[in-house]
């Protein structure tokens, strides 16, 4: 991403305090704040302060820091809001419906089956083992 694009990045602007947020937690490498379009009460985003588009680009150090902060914030959500559980969601690329192109983890408090988040429900259907093996081999070859 170019300097100019980065300066237009909404999450970089939140890090730079040019756009306000409901800040839940901050440390040297990460920031956690409330999502303004919450899927559930307490829906919180955790980001790296350094700009990286997604999982494919973020440095291992920033990645570890974001997930350590996610654990800290998840404890606070459980303690304060007492949901039945928390879904951790993280999208990579427009093809996966990533909208903000700055690495972020969604912490989404859940109270299934009555929380209406049917998008996070799926039925386990047995896979075609030949196809599972074919795809597994391709991935292993690329590791
Ligand atoms: P994505 O689809 O990229 O994983 O999700 C981006 C998330 O960022 C969405 O849930 C959206 O509501 C949230 N979001 C977008 N713009 C802002 C903003 O300016 N402030 C906050 N707090 N959240 C935002
Ligand atoms: Zn950014």
PDB file of C-alpha atoms and ligand atoms in Angstrom:
ATOM      1  CA  UNK A   1       0.000   0.000   0.000  1.00  0.00           C
ATOM      2  CA  UNK A   2       1.317   3.489  -0.817  1.00  0.00           C
ATOM      3  CA  UNK A   3       1.830   6.221   1.788  1.00  0.00           C
ATOM      4  CA  UNK A   4      -1.137   8.082   0.368  1.00  0.00           C
ATOM      5  CA  UNK A   5      -3.438   5.056   0.557  1.00  0.00           C
ATOM      6  CA  UNK A   6      -2.303   4.422   4.106  1.00  0.00           C
ATOM      7  CA  UNK A   7      -3.202   7.979   5.086  1.00  0.00           C
ATOM      8  CA  UNK A   8      -6.694   7.269   3.743  1.00  0.00           C
ATOM      9  CA  UNK A   9      -6.994   4.013   5.713  1.00  0.00           C
ATOM     10  CA  UNK A  10      -9.807   4.441   8.218  1.00  0.00           C
ATOM     11  CA  UNK A  11      -8.099   2.300  10.892  1.00  0.00           C
ATOM     12  CA  UNK A  12      -4.758   4.132  10.469  1.00  0.00           C
ATOM     13  CA  UNK A  13      -6.740   7.328  11.047  1.00  0.00           C
ATOM     14  CA  UNK A  14      -8.200   5.839  14.230  1.00  0.00           C
ATOM     15  CA  UNK A  15      -4.654   4.900  15.382  1.00  0.00           C
ATOM     16  CA  UNK A  16      -3.541   8.486  14.615  1.00  0.00           C
ATOM     17  CA  UNK A  17      -6.559   9.800  16.609  1.00  0.00           C
ATOM     18  CA  UNK A  18      -7.829  11.689  13.544  1.00  0.00           C
ATOM     19  CA  UNK A  19     -11.069   9.702  13.843  1.00  0.00           C
ATOM     20  CA  UNK A  20     -12.522   8.990  17.305  1.00  0.00           C
ATOM     21  CA  UNK A  21     -13.307   5.534  18.648  1.00  0.00           C
ATOM     22  CA  UNK A  22     -14.576   3.882  21.811  1.00  0.00           C
ATOM     23  CA  UNK A  23     -11.149   2.650  22.908  1.00  0.00           C
ATOM     24  CA  UNK A  24     -11.251  -0.558  24.928  1.00  0.00           C
ATOM     25  CA  UNK A  25      -7.504  -1.180  25.185  1.00  0.00           C
ATOM     26  CA  UNK A  26      -4.229   0.104  23.781  1.00  0.00           C
ATOM     27  CA  UNK A  27      -0.611  -0.925  24.027  1.00  0.00           C
ATOM     28  CA  UNK A  28       2.536  -0.265  22.014  1.00  0.00           C
ATOM     29  CA  UNK A  29       1.555  -2.481  19.078  1.00  0.00           C
ATOM     30  CA  UNK A  30      -2.231  -2.864  19.205  1.00  0.00           C
ATOM     31  CA  UNK A  31      -5.541  -1.079  19.681  1.00  0.00           C
ATOM     32  CA  UNK A  32      -8.984  -2.496  20.528  1.00  0.00           C
ATOM     33  CA  UNK A  33     -12.188  -0.503  20.006  1.00  0.00           C
ATOM     34  CA  UNK A  34     -15.936  -0.959  19.588  1.00  0.00           C
ATOM     35  CA  UNK A  35     -17.264  -1.754  16.104  1.00  0.00           C
ATOM     36  CA  UNK A  36     -19.655   1.015  15.030  1.00  0.00           C
ATOM     37  CA  UNK A  37     -21.888  -1.503  13.221  1.00  0.00           C
ATOM     38  CA  UNK A  38     -22.052  -4.166  15.926  1.00  0.00           C
ATOM     39  CA  UNK A  39     -23.306  -7.639  15.028  1.00  0.00           C
ATOM     40  CA  UNK A  40     -23.942  -8.086  18.763  1.00  0.00           C
ATOM     41  CA  UNK A  41     -23.621  -6.013  21.959  1.00  0.00           C
ATOM     42  CA  UNK A  42     -19.925  -5.603  22.765  1.00  0.00           C
ATOM     43  CA  UNK A  43     -18.651  -6.410  19.237  1.00  0.00           C
ATOM     44  CA  UNK A  44     -15.017  -5.269  19.435  1.00  0.00           C
ATOM     45  CA  UNK A  45     -12.230  -4.959  16.859  1.00  0.00           C
ATOM     46  CA  UNK A  46      -8.562  -5.563  17.611  1.00  0.00           C
ATOM     47  CA  UNK A  47      -5.998  -4.111  15.196  1.00  0.00           C
ATOM     48  CA  UNK A  48      -2.262  -3.726  14.825  1.00  0.00           C
ATOM     49  CA  UNK A  49      -1.083  -0.117  14.990  1.00  0.00           C
ATOM     50  CA  UNK A  50       1.205  -0.741  12.034  1.00  0.00           C
ATOM     51  CA  UNK A  51      -0.658  -0.826   8.744  1.00  0.00           C
ATOM     52  CA  UNK A  52      -0.829  -4.296   7.173  1.00  0.00           C
ATOM     53  CA  UNK A  53      -3.644  -5.296   4.855  1.00  0.00           C
ATOM     54  CA  UNK A  54      -4.354  -8.766   6.166  1.00  0.00           C
ATOM     55  CA  UNK A  55      -3.055 -12.107   7.420  1.00  0.00           C
ATOM     56  CA  UNK A  56      -0.913 -12.508   4.328  1.00  0.00           C
ATOM     57  CA  UNK A  57       0.979  -9.262   4.967  1.00  0.00           C
ATOM     58  CA  UNK A  58       1.130  -8.680   8.724  1.00  0.00           C
ATOM     59  CA  UNK A  59       4.485  -9.311  10.440  1.00  0.00           C
ATOM     60  CA  UNK A  60       4.661 -12.303  12.812  1.00  0.00           C
ATOM     61  CA  UNK A  61       5.321  -9.946  15.755  1.00  0.00           C
ATOM     62  CA  UNK A  62       2.278  -7.775  15.074  1.00  0.00           C
ATOM     63  CA  UNK A  63       0.171 -10.880  14.452  1.00  0.00           C
ATOM     64  CA  UNK A  64       1.131 -12.340  17.824  1.00  0.00           C
ATOM     65  CA  UNK A  65       0.481  -8.998  19.528  1.00  0.00           C
ATOM     66  CA  UNK A  66      -3.022  -8.664  18.013  1.00  0.00           C
ATOM     67  CA  UNK A  67      -3.976 -12.140  19.171  1.00  0.00           C
ATOM     68  CA  UNK A  68      -2.562 -11.595  22.659  1.00  0.00           C
ATOM     69  CA  UNK A  69      -4.661  -8.430  22.904  1.00  0.00           C
ATOM     70  CA  UNK A  70      -7.678 -10.358  21.554  1.00  0.00           C
ATOM     71  CA  UNK A  71      -7.313 -12.814  24.443  1.00  0.00           C
ATOM     72  CA  UNK A  72      -7.102  -9.966  26.980  1.00  0.00           C
ATOM     73  CA  UNK A  73     -10.192  -8.238  25.545  1.00  0.00           C
ATOM     74  CA  UNK A  74     -12.097 -11.551  25.311  1.00  0.00           C
ATOM     75  CA  UNK A  75     -11.557 -12.029  29.067  1.00  0.00           C
ATOM     76  CA  UNK A  76     -12.941  -8.517  29.689  1.00  0.00           C
ATOM     77  CA  UNK A  77     -15.978  -9.172  27.456  1.00  0.00           C
ATOM     78  CA  UNK A  78     -16.741 -12.439  29.254  1.00  0.00           C
ATOM     79  CA  UNK A  79     -16.359 -10.780  32.669  1.00  0.00           C
ATOM     80  CA  UNK A  80     -18.396  -7.662  31.877  1.00  0.00           C
ATOM     81  CA  UNK A  81     -21.127  -8.784  29.452  1.00  0.00           C
ATOM     82  CA  UNK A  82     -21.265 -12.475  30.329  1.00  0.00           C
ATOM     83  CA  UNK A  83     -22.169 -13.752  26.854  1.00  0.00           C
ATOM     84  CA  UNK A  84     -22.505 -17.510  26.339  1.00  0.00           C
ATOM     85  CA  UNK A  85     -19.399 -17.380  24.143  1.00  0.00           C
ATOM     86  CA  UNK A  86     -17.312 -15.287  21.738  1.00  0.00           C
ATOM     87  CA  UNK A  87     -16.808 -15.810  18.005  1.00  0.00           C
ATOM     88  CA  UNK A  88     -13.445 -14.709  16.603  1.00  0.00           C
ATOM     89  CA  UNK A  89     -13.769 -13.681  12.981  1.00  0.00           C
ATOM     90  CA  UNK A  90     -11.090 -12.398  10.635  1.00  0.00           C
ATOM     91  CA  UNK A  91     -11.520 -11.821   6.890  1.00  0.00           C
ATOM     92  CA  UNK A  92      -8.762 -11.675   4.277  1.00  0.00           C
ATOM     93  CA  UNK A  93      -9.287 -10.077   0.878  1.00  0.00           C
ATOM     94  CA  UNK A  94     -12.282  -8.561  -0.884  1.00  0.00           C
ATOM     95  CA  UNK A  95     -13.136 -12.076  -2.060  1.00  0.00           C
ATOM     96  CA  UNK A  96     -13.713 -13.017   1.599  1.00  0.00           C
ATOM     97  CA  UNK A  97     -15.748  -9.820   2.188  1.00  0.00           C
ATOM     98  CA  UNK A  98     -12.945  -7.946   3.953  1.00  0.00           C
ATOM     99  CA  UNK A  99     -14.112  -4.320   3.780  1.00  0.00           C
ATOM    100  CA  UNK A 100     -11.482  -2.405   5.764  1.00  0.00           C
ATOM    101  CA  UNK A 101      -8.076  -3.274   4.320  1.00  0.00           C
ATOM    102  CA  UNK A 102      -6.163  -3.065   7.608  1.00  0.00           C
ATOM    103  CA  UNK A 103      -5.673  -6.273   9.612  1.00  0.00           C
ATOM    104  CA  UNK A 104      -8.332  -6.699  12.280  1.00  0.00           C
ATOM    105  CA  UNK A 105      -9.860  -9.388  14.431  1.00  0.00           C
ATOM    106  CA  UNK A 106     -13.582  -9.288  15.245  1.00  0.00           C
ATOM    107  CA  UNK A 107     -14.560 -10.369  18.769  1.00  0.00           C
ATOM    108  CA  UNK A 108     -18.286 -11.072  18.557  1.00  0.00           C
ATOM    109  CA  UNK A 109     -20.109 -11.968  21.790  1.00  0.00           C
ATOM    110  CA  UNK A 110     -22.628 -14.745  21.147  1.00  0.00           C
ATOM    111  CA  UNK A 111     -25.728 -16.101  22.840  1.00  0.00           C
ATOM    112  CA  UNK A 112     -26.802 -18.827  20.461  1.00  0.00           C
ATOM    113  CA  UNK A 113     -29.272 -19.959  19.346  1.00  0.00           C
ATOM    114  CA  UNK A 114     -31.164 -16.749  20.079  1.00  0.00           C
ATOM    115  CA  UNK A 115     -28.656 -14.123  18.903  1.00  0.00           C
ATOM    116  CA  UNK A 116     -29.806 -14.087  15.283  1.00  0.00           C
ATOM    117  CA  UNK A 117     -26.260 -14.557  13.983  1.00  0.00           C
ATOM    118  CA  UNK A 118     -27.295 -17.328  11.616  1.00  0.00           C
ATOM    119  CA  UNK A 119     -24.402 -16.374   9.357  1.00  0.00           C
ATOM    120  CA  UNK A 120     -22.124 -17.919  11.995  1.00  0.00           C
ATOM    121  CA  UNK A 121     -24.056 -21.202  12.029  1.00  0.00           C
ATOM    122  CA  UNK A 122     -23.361 -23.986   9.601  1.00  0.00           C
ATOM    123  CA  UNK A 123     -24.285 -27.601   9.358  1.00  0.00           C
ATOM    124  CA  UNK A 124     -21.469 -30.171   9.231  1.00  0.00           C
ATOM    125  CA  UNK A 125     -21.824 -32.093   5.983  1.00  0.00           C
ATOM    126  CA  UNK A 126     -19.387 -34.983   5.397  1.00  0.00           C
ATOM    127  CA  UNK A 127     -16.864 -34.077   2.691  1.00  0.00           C
ATOM    128  CA  UNK A 128     -15.798 -36.065  -0.352  1.00  0.00           C
ATOM    129  CA  UNK A 129     -12.558 -37.579   0.984  1.00  0.00           C
ATOM    130  CA  UNK A 130     -11.006 -37.723  -2.496  1.00  0.00           C
ATOM    131  CA  UNK A 131     -11.538 -33.964  -2.835  1.00  0.00           C
ATOM    132  CA  UNK A 132     -10.318 -33.329   0.742  1.00  0.00           C
ATOM    133  CA  UNK A 133      -7.143 -35.265  -0.076  1.00  0.00           C
ATOM    134  CA  UNK A 134      -6.645 -33.482  -3.425  1.00  0.00           C
ATOM    135  CA  UNK A 135      -6.830 -30.051  -1.798  1.00  0.00           C
ATOM    136  CA  UNK A 136      -4.700 -31.109   1.162  1.00  0.00           C
ATOM    137  CA  UNK A 137      -1.954 -32.279  -1.230  1.00  0.00           C
ATOM    138  CA  UNK A 138      -1.961 -28.962  -3.115  1.00  0.00           C
ATOM    139  CA  UNK A 139      -1.615 -27.008   0.136  1.00  0.00           C
ATOM    140  CA  UNK A 140       1.156 -29.264   1.488  1.00  0.00           C
ATOM    141  CA  UNK A 141       3.078 -28.863  -1.781  1.00  0.00           C
ATOM    142  CA  UNK A 142       2.930 -25.082  -1.331  1.00  0.00           C
ATOM    143  CA  UNK A 143       4.091 -25.051   2.321  1.00  0.00           C
TER     144      UNK A 143
HETATM  145  P1  LIG B   1     -14.414  -6.344   7.674  1.00  0.00           P
HETATM  146  O1  LIG B   1     -15.600  -6.709   6.826  1.00  0.00           O
HETATM  147  O2  LIG B   1     -13.375  -5.581   6.907  1.00  0.00           O
HETATM  148  O3  LIG B   1     -13.848  -7.550   8.385  1.00  0.00           O
HETATM  149  O4  LIG B   1     -14.994  -5.440   8.820  1.00  0.00           O
HETATM  150  C1  LIG B   1     -14.746  -4.087   8.991  1.00  0.00           C
HETATM  151  C2  LIG B   1     -15.457  -3.645  10.239  1.00  0.00           C
HETATM  152  O5  LIG B   1     -15.045  -2.334  10.545  1.00  0.00           O
HETATM  153  C3  LIG B   1     -16.980  -3.630  10.103  1.00  0.00           C
HETATM  154  O6  LIG B   1     -17.557  -4.475  11.083  1.00  0.00           O
HETATM  155  C4  LIG B   1     -17.335  -2.176  10.301  1.00  0.00           C
HETATM  156  O7  LIG B   1     -18.521  -2.005  11.029  1.00  0.00           O
HETATM  157  C5  LIG B   1     -16.151  -1.620  11.052  1.00  0.00           C
HETATM  158  N1  LIG B   1     -15.882  -0.216  10.810  1.00  0.00           N
HETATM  159  C6  LIG B   1     -15.805   0.384   9.594  1.00  0.00           C
HETATM  160  N2  LIG B   1     -15.525   1.691   9.733  1.00  0.00           N
HETATM  161  C7  LIG B   1     -15.407   1.919  11.065  1.00  0.00           C
HETATM  162  C8  LIG B   1     -15.120   3.096  11.836  1.00  0.00           C
HETATM  163  O8  LIG B   1     -14.906   4.195  11.327  1.00  0.00           O
HETATM  164  N3  LIG B   1     -15.081   2.933  13.187  1.00  0.00           N
HETATM  165  C9  LIG B   1     -15.295   1.731  13.800  1.00  0.00           C
HETATM  166  N4  LIG B   1     -15.232   1.696  15.133  1.00  0.00           N
HETATM  167  N5  LIG B   1     -15.578   0.611  13.101  1.00  0.00           N
HETATM  168  C10 LIG B   1     -15.638   0.707  11.749  1.00  0.00           C
HETATM  169 ZN1  LIG B   2      -4.261   1.150   7.930  1.00  0.00          ZN
END
